[in-house]
Tab-separated table of C-alpha atoms and ligand atoms in Angstrom:
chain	number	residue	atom	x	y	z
A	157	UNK	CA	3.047	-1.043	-20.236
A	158	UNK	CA	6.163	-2.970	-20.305
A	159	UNK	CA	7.620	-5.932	-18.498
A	160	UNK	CA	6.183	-8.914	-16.568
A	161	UNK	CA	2.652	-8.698	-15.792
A	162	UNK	CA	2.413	-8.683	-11.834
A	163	UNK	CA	-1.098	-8.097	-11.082
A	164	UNK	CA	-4.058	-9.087	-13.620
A	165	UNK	CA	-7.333	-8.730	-11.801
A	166	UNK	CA	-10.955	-8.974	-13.966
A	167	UNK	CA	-14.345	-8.390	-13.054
A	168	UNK	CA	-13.557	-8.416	-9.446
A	169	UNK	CA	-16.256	-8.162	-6.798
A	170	UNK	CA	-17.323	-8.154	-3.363
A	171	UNK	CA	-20.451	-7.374	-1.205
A	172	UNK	CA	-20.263	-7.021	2.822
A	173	UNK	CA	-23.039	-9.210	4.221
A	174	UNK	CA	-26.276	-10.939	3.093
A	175	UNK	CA	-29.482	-9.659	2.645
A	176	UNK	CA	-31.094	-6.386	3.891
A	177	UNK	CA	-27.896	-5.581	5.383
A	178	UNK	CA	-25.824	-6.470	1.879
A	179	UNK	CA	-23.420	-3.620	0.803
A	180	UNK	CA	-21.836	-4.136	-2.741
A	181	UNK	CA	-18.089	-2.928	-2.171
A	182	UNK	CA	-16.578	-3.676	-5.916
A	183	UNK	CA	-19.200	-4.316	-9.306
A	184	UNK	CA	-16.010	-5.632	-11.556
A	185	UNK	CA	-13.311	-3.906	-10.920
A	186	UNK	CA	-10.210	-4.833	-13.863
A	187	UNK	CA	-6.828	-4.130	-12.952
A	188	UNK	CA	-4.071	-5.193	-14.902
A	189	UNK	CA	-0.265	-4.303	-13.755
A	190	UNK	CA	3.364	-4.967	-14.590
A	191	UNK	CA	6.584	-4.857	-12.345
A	192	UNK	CA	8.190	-2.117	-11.873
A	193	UNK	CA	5.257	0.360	-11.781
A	194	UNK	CA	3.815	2.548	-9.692
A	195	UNK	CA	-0.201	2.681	-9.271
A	196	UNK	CA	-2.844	4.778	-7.751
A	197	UNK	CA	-5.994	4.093	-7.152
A	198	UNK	CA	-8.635	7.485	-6.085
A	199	UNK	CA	-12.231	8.078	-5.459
A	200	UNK	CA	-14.400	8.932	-3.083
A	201	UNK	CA	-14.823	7.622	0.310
A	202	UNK	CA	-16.988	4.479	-0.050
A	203	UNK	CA	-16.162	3.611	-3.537
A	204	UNK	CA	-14.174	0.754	-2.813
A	205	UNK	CA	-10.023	1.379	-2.412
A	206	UNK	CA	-9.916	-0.437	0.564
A	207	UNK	CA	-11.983	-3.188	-0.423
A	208	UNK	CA	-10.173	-4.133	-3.992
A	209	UNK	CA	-6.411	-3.325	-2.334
A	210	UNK	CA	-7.496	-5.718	0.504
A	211	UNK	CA	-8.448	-8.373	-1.763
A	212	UNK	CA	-5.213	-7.469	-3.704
A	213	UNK	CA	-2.930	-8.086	-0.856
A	214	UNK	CA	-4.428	-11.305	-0.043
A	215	UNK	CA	-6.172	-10.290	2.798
A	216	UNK	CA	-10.111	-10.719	2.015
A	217	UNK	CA	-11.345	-13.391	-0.522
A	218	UNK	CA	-13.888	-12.202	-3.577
A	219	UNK	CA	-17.053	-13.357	-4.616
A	220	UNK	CA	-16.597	-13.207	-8.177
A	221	UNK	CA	-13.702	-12.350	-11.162
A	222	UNK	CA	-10.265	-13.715	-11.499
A	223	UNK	CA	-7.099	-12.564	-10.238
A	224	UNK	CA	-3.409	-13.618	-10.694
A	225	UNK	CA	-0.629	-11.931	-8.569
A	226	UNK	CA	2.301	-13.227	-10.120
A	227	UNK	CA	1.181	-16.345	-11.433
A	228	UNK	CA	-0.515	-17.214	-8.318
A	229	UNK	CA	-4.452	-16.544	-7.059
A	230	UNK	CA	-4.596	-16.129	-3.640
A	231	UNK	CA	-8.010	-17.975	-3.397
A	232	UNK	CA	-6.656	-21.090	-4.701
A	233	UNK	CA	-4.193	-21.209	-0.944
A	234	UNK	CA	-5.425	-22.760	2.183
A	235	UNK	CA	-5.305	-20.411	4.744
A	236	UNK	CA	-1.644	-21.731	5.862
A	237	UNK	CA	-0.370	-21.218	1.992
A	238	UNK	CA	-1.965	-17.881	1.834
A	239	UNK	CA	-0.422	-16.708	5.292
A	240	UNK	CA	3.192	-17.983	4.127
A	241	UNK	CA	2.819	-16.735	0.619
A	242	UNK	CA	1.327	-13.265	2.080
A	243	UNK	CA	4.718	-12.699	4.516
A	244	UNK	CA	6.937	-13.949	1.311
A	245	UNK	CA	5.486	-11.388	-1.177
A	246	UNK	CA	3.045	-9.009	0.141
A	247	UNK	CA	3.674	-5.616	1.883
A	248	UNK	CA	0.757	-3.970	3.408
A	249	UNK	CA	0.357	-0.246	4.920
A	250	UNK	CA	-2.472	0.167	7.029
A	251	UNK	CA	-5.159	3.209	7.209
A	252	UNK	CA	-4.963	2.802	10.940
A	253	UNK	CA	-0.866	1.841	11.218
A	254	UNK	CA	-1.828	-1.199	13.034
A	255	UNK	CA	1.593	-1.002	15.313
A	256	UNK	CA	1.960	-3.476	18.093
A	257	UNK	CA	1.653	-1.302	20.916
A	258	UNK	CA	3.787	-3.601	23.798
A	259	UNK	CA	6.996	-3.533	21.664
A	260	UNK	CA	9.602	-0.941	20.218
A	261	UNK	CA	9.536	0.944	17.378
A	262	UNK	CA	12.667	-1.451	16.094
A	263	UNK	CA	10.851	-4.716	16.814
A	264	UNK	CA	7.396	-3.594	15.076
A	265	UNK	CA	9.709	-2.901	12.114
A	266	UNK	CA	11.623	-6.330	12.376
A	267	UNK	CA	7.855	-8.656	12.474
A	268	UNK	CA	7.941	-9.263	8.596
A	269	UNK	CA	11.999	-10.836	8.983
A	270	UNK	CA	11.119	-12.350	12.417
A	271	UNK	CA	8.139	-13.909	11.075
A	272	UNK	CA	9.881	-15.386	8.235
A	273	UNK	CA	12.587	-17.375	9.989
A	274	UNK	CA	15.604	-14.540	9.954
A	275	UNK	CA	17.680	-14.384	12.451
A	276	UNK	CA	17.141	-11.545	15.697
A	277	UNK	CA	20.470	-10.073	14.895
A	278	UNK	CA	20.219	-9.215	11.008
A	279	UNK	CA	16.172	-8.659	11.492
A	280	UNK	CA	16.977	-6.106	14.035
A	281	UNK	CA	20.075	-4.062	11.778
A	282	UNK	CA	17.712	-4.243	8.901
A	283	UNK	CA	15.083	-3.027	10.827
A	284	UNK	CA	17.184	-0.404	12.228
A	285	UNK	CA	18.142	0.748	8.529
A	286	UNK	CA	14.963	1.351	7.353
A	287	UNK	CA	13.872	3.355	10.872
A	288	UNK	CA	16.854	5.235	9.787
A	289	UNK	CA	16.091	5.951	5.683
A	290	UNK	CA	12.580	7.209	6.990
A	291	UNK	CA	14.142	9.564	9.381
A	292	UNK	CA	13.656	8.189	12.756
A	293	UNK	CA	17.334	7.648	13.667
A	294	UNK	CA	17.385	7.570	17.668
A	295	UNK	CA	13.867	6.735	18.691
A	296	UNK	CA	14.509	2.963	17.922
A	297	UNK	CA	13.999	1.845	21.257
A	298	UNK	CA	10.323	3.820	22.272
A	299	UNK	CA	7.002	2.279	22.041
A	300	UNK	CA	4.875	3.406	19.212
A	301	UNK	CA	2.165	4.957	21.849
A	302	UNK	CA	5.120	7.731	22.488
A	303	UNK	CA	5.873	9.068	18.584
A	304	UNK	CA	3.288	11.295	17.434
A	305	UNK	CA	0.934	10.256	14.400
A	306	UNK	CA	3.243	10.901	11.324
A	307	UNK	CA	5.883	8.930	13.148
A	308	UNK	CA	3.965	5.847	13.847
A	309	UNK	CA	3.035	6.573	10.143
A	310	UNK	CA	6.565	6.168	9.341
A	311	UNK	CA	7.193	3.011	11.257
A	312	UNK	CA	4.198	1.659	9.468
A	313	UNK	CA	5.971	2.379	6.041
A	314	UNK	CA	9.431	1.019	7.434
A	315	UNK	CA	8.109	-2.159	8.455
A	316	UNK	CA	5.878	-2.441	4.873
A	317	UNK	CA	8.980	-2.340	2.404
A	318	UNK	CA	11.777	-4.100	5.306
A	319	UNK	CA	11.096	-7.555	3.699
A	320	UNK	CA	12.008	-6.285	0.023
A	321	UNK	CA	7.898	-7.067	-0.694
A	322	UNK	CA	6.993	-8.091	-4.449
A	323	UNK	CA	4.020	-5.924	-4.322
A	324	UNK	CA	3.446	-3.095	-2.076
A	325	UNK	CA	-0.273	-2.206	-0.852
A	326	UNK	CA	-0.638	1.020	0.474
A	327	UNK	CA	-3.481	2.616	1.793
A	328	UNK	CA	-3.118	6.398	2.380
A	329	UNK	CA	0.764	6.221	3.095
A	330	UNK	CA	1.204	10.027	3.660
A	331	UNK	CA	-2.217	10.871	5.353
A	332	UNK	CA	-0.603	11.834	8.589
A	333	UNK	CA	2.539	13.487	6.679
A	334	UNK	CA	3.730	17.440	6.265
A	335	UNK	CA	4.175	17.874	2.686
A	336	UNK	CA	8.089	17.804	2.434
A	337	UNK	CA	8.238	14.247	4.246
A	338	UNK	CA	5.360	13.103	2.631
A	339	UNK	CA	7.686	13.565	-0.773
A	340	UNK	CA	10.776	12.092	1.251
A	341	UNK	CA	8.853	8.753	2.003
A	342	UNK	CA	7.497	8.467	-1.458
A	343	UNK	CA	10.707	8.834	-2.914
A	344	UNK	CA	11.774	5.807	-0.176
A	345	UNK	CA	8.841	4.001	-1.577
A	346	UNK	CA	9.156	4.351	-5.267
A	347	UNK	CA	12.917	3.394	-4.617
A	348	UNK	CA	11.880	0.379	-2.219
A	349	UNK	CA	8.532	-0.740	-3.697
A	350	UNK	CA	9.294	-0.439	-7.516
A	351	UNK	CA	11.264	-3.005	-9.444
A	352	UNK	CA	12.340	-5.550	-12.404
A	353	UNK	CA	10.488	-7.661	-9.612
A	354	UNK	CA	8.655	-5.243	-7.350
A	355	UNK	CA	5.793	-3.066	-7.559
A	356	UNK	CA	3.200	-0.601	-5.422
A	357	UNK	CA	-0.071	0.084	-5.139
A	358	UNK	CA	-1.430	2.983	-3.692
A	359	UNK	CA	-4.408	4.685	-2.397
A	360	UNK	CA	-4.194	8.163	-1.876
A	361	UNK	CA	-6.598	11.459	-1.681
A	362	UNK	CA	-2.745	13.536	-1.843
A	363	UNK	CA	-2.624	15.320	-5.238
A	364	UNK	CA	0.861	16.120	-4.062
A	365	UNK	CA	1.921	12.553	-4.507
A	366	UNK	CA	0.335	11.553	-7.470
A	367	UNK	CA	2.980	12.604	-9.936
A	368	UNK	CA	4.833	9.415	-8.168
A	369	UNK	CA	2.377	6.858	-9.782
A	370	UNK	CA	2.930	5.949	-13.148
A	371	UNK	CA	-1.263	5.773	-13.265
A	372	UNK	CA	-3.921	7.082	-11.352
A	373	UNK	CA	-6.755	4.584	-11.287
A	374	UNK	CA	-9.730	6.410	-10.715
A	375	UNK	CA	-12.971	4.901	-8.617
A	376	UNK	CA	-16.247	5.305	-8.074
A	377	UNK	CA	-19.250	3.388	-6.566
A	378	UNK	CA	-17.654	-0.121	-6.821
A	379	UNK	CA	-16.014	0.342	-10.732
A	380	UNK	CA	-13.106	1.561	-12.528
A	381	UNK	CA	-13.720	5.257	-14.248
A	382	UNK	CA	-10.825	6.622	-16.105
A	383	UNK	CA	-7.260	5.396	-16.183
A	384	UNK	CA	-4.905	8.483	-15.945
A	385	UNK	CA	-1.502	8.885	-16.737
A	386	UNK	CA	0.385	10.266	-13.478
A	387	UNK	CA	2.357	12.899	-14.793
A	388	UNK	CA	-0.376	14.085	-16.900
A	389	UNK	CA	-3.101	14.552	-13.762
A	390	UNK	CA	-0.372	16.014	-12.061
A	391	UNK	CA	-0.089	18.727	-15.047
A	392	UNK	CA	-3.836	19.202	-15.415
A	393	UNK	CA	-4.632	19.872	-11.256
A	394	UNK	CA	-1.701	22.400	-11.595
A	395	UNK	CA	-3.153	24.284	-14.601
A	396	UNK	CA	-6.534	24.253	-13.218
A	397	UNK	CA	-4.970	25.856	-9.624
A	398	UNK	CA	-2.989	28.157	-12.125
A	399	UNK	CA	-6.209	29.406	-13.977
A	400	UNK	CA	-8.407	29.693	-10.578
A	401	UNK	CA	-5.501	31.698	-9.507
A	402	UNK	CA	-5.499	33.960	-12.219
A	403	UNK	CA	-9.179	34.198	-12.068
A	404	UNK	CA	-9.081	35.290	-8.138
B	282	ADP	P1	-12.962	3.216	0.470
B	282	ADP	O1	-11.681	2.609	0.954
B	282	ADP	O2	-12.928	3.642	-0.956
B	282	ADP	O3	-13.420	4.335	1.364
B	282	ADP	P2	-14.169	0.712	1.314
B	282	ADP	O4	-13.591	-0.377	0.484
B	282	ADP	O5	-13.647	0.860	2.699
B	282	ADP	O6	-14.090	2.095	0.517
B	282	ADP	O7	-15.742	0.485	1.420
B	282	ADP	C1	-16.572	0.229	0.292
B	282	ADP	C2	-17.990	-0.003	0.776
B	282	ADP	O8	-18.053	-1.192	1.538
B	282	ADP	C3	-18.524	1.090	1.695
B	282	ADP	O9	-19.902	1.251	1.448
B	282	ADP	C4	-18.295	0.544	3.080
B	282	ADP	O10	-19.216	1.072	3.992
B	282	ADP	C5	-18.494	-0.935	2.864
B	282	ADP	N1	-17.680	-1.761	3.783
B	282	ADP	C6	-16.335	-1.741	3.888
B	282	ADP	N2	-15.893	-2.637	4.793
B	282	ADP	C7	-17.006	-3.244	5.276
B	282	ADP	C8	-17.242	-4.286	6.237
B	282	ADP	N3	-16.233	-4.891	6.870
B	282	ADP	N4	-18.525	-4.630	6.466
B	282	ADP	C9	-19.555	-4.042	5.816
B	282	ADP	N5	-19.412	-3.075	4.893
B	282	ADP	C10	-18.154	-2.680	4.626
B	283	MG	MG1	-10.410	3.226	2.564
């Protein structure tokens, strides 16, 4: 690992209500990262992503462990620090897009430069250039309701990396994406998200993708597992598929 360390997380965790109705989420979950990477976090559904990248992006506060994104713990902000520091330096794809249905396409794309103070015009042509790099050129002006799922997937993506974020949370980014744009977007994303000053985390079930992360953080039941080289868990699911193949 080179460069500035970005992200240095220990013994994170988190339970969902008290009591009989207490669900443990993350047991101490480390996770130390520098700019300009690329990392993926996989498991099975349950074992935590969403909880930990949550947390990460500032958006839910732990019960226990220490964090530091760039110098700064997001626990330590009042909720009116935390909001501004979240629009300055945090990009966040949603599992469920979370589009504002009553506006365009452009405008959803615009909210992270409208919210923080830029002017209509350039939030709009920036906007505009993004809709454009993820290939929806000419449907600016339609409500999200009207683009089918892998669109409004796009326009989530757009509107994630428009504000030049420092780090990038994404959760499932190419779920609703044919393989061939799935690769285009990532390639946007790496390019976008990744930096001297910049860098993305992922969650992802798509073993088509992971050759994109620099490391695949694997999950399970609340913990980290294994740490895997990208490249290298790309190589290994593509002999196994070659040796069941040749088996069959
Ligand atoms: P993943 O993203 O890996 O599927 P999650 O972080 O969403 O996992 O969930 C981890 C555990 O926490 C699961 O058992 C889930 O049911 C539980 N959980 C997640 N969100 C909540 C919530 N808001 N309230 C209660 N339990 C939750
Ligand atoms: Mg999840």
């Amino acid at each position: 690992m080179s460069g500035t360390l970005a992200i240095d997380a220990k013994g994170i965790q988190k339970t969902y209500g008290t009591g009989d109705a207490a669900v443990t989420a993350l047991r101490g979950v480390d996770l130390s990262a520098s700019f300009g990477e690329m990392v993926a976090l996989v498991g099975p559904s349950g074992c935590g992503k969403t909880t930990f990248i949550s947390i990460l992006a500032g958006l839910l506060s732990r019960d226990g462990g220490s964090m530091q994104l760039a110098g700064v713990d997001p626990d330590e902000l009042n909720n009116h620090q935390r909001t501004l520091w979240r629009r300055g330096n945090v990009g966040f794809i949603f599992q469920q897009f979370n589009l504002v249905p009553q506006i365009s396409v452009l405008e959803n794309v615009a909210i992270p430069l409208l919210l923080r103070g830029d002017s209509r015009k350039d939030s709009l042509e920036r906007a505009a250039l993004l809709l454009e790099r993820v290939g929806l050129k000419g449907r600016e002006q339609a409500r999200p309701t009207k683009l089918s799922g892998g669109q409004q997937q796009r326009v989530a993506i757009a509107r994630s990396l428009v504000h030049g974020p420092r780090i990038l949370v994404c959760d499932e980014p190419t779920s609703a994406l044919d393989g061939e744009t799935g690769q285009r977007v990532m390639e946007l994303v790496r390019e976008q998200g990744c930096g001297p000053d910049r860098l993305v985390v992922l969650v992802t079930h798509d073993e088509r993708i992971f050759h994109f992360a620099d490391r695949i953080v694997h999950m399970d039941d609340g913990r980290v597992t294994r740490v895997v080289d990208g490249k290298i868990e790309m190589a290994a699911l593509r002999a196994a598929a070659a040796a069941e193949e040749n088996q069959g």
